[in-house]
Short mmCIF file of C-alpha atoms in Angstrom, two decimals:
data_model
loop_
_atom_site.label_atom_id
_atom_site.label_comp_id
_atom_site.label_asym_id
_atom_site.label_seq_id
_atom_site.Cartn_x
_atom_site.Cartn_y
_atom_site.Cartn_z
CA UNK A 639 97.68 110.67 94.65
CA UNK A 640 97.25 114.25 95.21
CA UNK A 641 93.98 116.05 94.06
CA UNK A 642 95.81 118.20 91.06
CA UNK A 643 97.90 114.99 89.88
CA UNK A 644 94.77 113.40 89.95
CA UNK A 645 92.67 116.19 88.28
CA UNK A 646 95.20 115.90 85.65
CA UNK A 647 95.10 112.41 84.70
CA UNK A 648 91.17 112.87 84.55
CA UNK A 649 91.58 115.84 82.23
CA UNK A 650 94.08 113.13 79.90
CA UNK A 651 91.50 110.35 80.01
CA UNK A 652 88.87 113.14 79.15
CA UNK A 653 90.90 114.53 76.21
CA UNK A 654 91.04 110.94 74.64
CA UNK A 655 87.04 110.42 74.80
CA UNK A 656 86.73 114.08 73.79
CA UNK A 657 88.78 113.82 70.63
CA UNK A 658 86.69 110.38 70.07
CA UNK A 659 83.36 111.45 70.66
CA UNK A 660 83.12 114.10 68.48
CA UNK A 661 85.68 113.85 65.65
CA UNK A 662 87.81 116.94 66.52
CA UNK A 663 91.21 116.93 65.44
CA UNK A 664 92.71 118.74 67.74
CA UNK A 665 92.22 118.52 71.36
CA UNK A 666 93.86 120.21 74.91
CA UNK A 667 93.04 121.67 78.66
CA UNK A 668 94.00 121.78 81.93
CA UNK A 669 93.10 122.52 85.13
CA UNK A 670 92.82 126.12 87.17
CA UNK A 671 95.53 127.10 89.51
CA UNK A 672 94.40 126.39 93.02
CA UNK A 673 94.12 130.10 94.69
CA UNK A 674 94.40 131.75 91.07
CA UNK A 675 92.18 132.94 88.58
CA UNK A 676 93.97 131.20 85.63
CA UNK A 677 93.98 128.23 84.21
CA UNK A 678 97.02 126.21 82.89
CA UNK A 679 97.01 124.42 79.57
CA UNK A 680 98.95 121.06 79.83
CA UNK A 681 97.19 118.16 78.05
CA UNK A 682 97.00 117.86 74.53
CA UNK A 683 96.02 114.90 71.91
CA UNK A 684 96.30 115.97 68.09
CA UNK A 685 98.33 119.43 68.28
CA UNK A 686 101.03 119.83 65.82
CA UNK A 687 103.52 122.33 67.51
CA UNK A 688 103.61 123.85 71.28
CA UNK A 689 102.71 127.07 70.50
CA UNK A 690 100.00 126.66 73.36
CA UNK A 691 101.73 124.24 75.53
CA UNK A 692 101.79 125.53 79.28
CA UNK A 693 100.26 128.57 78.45
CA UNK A 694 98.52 130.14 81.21
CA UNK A 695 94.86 131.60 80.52
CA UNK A 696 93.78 134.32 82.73
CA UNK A 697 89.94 134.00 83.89
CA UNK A 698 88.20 136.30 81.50
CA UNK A 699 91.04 136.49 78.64
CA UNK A 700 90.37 134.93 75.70
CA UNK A 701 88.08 132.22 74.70
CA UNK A 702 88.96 129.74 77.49
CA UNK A 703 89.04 132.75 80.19
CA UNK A 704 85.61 133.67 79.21
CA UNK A 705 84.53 129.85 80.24
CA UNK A 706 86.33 130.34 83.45
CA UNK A 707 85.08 133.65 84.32
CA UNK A 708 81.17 132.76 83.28
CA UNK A 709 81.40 128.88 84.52
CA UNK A 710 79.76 127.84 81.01
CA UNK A 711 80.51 126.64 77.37
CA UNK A 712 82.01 128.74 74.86
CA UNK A 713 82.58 128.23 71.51
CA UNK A 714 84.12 130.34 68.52
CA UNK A 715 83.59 129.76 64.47
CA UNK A 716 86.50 131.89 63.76
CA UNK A 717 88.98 132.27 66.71
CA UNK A 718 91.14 134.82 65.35
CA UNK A 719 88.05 137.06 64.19
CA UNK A 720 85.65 136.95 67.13
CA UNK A 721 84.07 139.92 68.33
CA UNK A 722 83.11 137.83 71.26
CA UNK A 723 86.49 137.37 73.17
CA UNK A 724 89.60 139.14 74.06
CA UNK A 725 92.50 138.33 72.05
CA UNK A 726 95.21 138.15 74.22
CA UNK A 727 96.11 134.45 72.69
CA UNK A 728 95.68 135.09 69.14
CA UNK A 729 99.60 134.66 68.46
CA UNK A 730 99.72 131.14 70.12
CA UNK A 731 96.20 130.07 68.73
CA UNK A 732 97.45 130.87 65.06
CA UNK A 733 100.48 129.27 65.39
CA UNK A 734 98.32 126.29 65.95
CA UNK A 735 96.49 127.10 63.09
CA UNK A 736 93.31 126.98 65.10
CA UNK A 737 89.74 128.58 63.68
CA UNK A 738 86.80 126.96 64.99
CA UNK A 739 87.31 126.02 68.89
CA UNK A 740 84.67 125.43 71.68
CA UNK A 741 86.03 125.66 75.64
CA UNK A 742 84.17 123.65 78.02
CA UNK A 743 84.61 124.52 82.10
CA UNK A 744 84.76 121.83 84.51
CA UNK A 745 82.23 122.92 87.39
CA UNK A 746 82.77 121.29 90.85
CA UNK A 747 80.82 122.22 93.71
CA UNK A 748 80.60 125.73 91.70
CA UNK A 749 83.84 126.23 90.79
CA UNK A 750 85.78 125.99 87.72
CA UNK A 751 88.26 123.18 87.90
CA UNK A 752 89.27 123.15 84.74
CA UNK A 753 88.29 123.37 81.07
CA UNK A 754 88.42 121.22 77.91
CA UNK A 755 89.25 122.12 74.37
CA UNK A 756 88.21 121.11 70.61
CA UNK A 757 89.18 122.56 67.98
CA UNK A 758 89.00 122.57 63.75
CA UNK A 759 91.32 123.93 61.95
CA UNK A 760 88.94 125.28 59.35
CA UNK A 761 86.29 127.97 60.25
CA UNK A 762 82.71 126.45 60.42
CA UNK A 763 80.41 126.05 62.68
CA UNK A 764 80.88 123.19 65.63
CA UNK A 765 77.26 121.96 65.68
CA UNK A 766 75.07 121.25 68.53
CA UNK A 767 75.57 117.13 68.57
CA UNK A 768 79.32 118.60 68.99
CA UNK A 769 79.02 120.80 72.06
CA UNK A 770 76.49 118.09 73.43
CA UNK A 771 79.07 115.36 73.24
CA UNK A 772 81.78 117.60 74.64
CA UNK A 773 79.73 118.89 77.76
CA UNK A 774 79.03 115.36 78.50
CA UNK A 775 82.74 114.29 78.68
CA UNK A 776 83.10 117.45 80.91
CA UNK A 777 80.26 116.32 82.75
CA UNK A 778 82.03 112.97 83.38
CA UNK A 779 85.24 114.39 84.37
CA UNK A 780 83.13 116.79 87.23
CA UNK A 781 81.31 113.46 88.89
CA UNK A 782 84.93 111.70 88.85
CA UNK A 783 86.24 115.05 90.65
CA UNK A 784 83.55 114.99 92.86
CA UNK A 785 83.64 111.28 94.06
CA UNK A 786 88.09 112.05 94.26
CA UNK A 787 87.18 114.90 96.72
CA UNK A 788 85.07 112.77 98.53
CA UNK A 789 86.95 109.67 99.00
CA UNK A 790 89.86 112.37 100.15
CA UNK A 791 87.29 113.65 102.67
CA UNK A 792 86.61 110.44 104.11
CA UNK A 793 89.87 109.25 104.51
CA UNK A 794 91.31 112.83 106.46
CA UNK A 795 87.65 111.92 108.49
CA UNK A 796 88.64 108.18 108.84
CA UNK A 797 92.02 108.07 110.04
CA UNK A 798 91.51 109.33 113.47
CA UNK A 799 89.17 107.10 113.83
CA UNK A 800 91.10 104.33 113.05
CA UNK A 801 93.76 105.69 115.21
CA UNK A 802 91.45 105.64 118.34
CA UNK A 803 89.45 102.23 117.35
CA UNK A 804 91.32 100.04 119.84
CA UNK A 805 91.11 96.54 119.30
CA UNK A 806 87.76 95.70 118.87
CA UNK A 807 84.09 96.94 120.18
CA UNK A 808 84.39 94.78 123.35
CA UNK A 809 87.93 94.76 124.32
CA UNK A 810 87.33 97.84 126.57
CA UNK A 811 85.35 99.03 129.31
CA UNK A 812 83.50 102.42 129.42
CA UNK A 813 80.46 103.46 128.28
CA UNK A 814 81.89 105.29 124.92
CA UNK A 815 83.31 102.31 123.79
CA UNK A 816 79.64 101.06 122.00
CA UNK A 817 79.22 104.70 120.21
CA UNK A 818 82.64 104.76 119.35
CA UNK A 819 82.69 101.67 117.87
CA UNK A 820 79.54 102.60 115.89
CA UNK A 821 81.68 106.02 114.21
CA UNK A 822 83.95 103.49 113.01
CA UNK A 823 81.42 101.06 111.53
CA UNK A 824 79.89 104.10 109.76
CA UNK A 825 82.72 105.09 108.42
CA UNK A 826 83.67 101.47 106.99
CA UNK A 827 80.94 101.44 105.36
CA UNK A 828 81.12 104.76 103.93
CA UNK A 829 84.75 103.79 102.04
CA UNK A 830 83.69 100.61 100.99
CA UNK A 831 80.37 101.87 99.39
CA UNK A 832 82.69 104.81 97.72
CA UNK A 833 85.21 102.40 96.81
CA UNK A 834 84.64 101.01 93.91
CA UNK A 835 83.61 104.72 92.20
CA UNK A 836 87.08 105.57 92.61
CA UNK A 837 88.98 105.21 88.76
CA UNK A 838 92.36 106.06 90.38
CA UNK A 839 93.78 102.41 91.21
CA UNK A 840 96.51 104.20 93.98
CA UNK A 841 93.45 106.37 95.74
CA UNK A 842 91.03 103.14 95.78
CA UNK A 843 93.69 100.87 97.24
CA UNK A 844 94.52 103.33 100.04
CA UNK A 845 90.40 103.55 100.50
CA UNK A 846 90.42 100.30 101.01
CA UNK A 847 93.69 99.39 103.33
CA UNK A 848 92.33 101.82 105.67
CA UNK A 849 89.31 99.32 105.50
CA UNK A 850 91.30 97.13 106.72
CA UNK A 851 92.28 99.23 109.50
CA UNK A 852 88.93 99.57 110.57
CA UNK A 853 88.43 95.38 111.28
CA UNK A 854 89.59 94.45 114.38
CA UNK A 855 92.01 91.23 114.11
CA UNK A 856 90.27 87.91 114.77
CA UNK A 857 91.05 86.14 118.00
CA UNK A 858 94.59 84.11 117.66
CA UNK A 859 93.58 80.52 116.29
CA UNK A 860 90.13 81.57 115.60
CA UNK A 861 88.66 79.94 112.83
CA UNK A 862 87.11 82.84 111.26
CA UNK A 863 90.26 83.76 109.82
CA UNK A 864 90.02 81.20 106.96
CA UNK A 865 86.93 82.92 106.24
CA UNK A 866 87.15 84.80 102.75
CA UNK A 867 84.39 87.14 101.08
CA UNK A 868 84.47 88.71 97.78
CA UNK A 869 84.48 92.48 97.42
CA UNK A 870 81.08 92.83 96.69
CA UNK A 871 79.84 90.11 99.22
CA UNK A 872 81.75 92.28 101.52
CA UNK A 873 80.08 96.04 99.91
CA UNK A 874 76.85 94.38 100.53
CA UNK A 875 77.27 93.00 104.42
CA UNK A 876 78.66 96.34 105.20
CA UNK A 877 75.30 97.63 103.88
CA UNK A 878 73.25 95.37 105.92
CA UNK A 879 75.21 95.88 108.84
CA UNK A 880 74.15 99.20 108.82
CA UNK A 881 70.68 98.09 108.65
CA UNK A 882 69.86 98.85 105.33
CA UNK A 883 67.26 96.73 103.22
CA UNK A 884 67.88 94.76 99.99
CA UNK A 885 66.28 97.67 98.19
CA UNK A 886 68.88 100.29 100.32
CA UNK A 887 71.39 98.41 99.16
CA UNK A 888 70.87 97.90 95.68
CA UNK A 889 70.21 101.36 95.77
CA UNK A 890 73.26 102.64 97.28
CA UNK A 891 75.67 100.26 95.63
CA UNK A 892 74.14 100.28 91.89
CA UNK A 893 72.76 96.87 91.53
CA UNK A 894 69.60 95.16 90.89
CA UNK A 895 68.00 93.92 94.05
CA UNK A 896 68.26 90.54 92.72
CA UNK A 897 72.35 91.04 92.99
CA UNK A 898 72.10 91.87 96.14
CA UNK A 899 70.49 89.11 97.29
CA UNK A 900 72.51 86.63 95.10
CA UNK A 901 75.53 88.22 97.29
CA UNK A 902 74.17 87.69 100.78
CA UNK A 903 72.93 84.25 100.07
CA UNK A 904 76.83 83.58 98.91
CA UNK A 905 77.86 85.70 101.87
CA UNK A 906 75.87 83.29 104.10
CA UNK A 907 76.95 80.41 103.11
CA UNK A 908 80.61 81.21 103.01
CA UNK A 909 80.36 82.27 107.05
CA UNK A 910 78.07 79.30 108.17
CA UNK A 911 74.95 82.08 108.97
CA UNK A 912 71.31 81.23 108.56
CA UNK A 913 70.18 84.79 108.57
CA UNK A 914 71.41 88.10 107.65
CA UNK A 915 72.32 88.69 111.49
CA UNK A 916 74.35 86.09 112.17
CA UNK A 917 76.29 86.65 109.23
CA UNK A 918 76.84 89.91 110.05
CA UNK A 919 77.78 88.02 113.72
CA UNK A 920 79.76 86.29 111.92
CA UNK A 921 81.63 88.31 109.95
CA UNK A 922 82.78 90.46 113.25
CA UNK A 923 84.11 87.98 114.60
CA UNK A 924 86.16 86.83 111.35
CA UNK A 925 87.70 90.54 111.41
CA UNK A 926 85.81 91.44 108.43
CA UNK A 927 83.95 94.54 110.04
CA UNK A 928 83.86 96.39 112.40
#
């Protein structure tokens, strides 16, 4: 999925905990115009008309400009009466019949991604367990950006070196081949540990068939094909594989170190290993890692 389709489905799942969270009738946003200074209102939950649907907010202009352009909340008691925006909106926002609204940017590596909307329609103050609430669901969306952009970044990294992988770390001769072979372990483990962050089910499942693109194939009528891990039993070997500790790995993967080991011991036992090498041993040779 590309990074705007999946910045808006974000925003959408965002709008639907917004409008929970704090009680606000009337909820909308969208994200900014890559290369532009505007944004571009398209997701909505609670509106009544489409006075403001697809209506493109210049950075600066109007309440939701003015979280653009200063890269913080904004918020508004009486929209059509504020001293404290520009009103280039005021026809669409009335039509609405919008008083109170707050705008909240999306901030990604410093830069506004997009912003998120509540709004009464009733003048009165928003309240501070309000704004709280909201900047928290922004907050939310900005780490699921983040991890998106990352996982993209991996896999444009990734793919050549899955290209040049070959068939396994000792099918070749040359002295590269062992350093190569270790850029493609690192990056295996990289996707799996960013794997299961990923909430988009179509940018996780390419994540992880390029994982598989990354094992070499088993010998033919090798008996470490029947071998089967779980997902997490895999997360973790890749870990240790690396060389991290229990601790690195519970670390690193969000579980209790207790987890972890519960894992490796079932790890273990599924690939015949004593120890946490030969599994690893073990594994390799299954075609689980690289």
């Amino acid at each position: 999925m590309a990074a705007d389709a999946a910045g808006t489905v974000e925003i959408r799942g965002a709008l639907a905990r917004l409008r929970r969270t704090t009680g606000l009738p009337v909820v909308f946003g969208g994200l900014v115009e890559p290369g532009r200074q505007r944004m571009r209102i398209s997701e909505f939950s609670g509106a009544a008309g489409l006075a403001l649907r697809g209506l493109a907010v210049t950075s600066g202009n109007g309440l939701g400009g003015k979280a653009v352009a200063l890269a913080r909340p904004c918020a508004v008691t009486d929209y059509s009466l504020s001293r404290q925006i520009s009103h280039e909106y005021d026809a669409a926002v009335a039509e609405e019949g919008l008083r109170s609204v707050l705008a909240i940017p999306v901030v990604v590596r410093r830069r506004v991604r997009g912003v998120l909307y509540g709004a009464l329609r009733t003048a009165q103050p928003l309240g501070d367990r309000t704004l709280t609430a909201a900047v928290q669901v922004a907050r939310d969306v900005e780490q699921a950006l983040v991890v998106g952009d990352e996982a993209r970044d991996l896999l444009t990294a990734a793919r050549p070196v899955a290209a040049s992988a070959g068939p396994g770390p000792d099918a070749g001769a040359g002295a590269g081949a062992g350093a190569g072979w270790e850029q493609v372990r690192e990056a295996h483990t990289a996707l799996r540990a960013l794997a299961p962050r990923i909430a988009d089910p179509a940018l996780r499942a390419e994540l992880l068939e390029l994982c598989g693109l990354l094992t070499p194939r088993p010998p033919e009528g090798s008996s470490g094909q029947r071998v089967a891990l779980a997902p997490r039993e895999l997360d973790v070997l890749a870990w240790v594989a690396a060389g991290a500790t229990n601790a690195a790995v519970a670390e690193r993967l969000g579980l209790r170190p207790e987890t972890v080991k519960g894992y490796l011991r079932s790890a273990m036992r599924r690939l015949g290993a004593r120890t946490r090498g030969e599994a690893v041993v073990a594994a390799r040779r299954a075609g689980l890692l690289p």
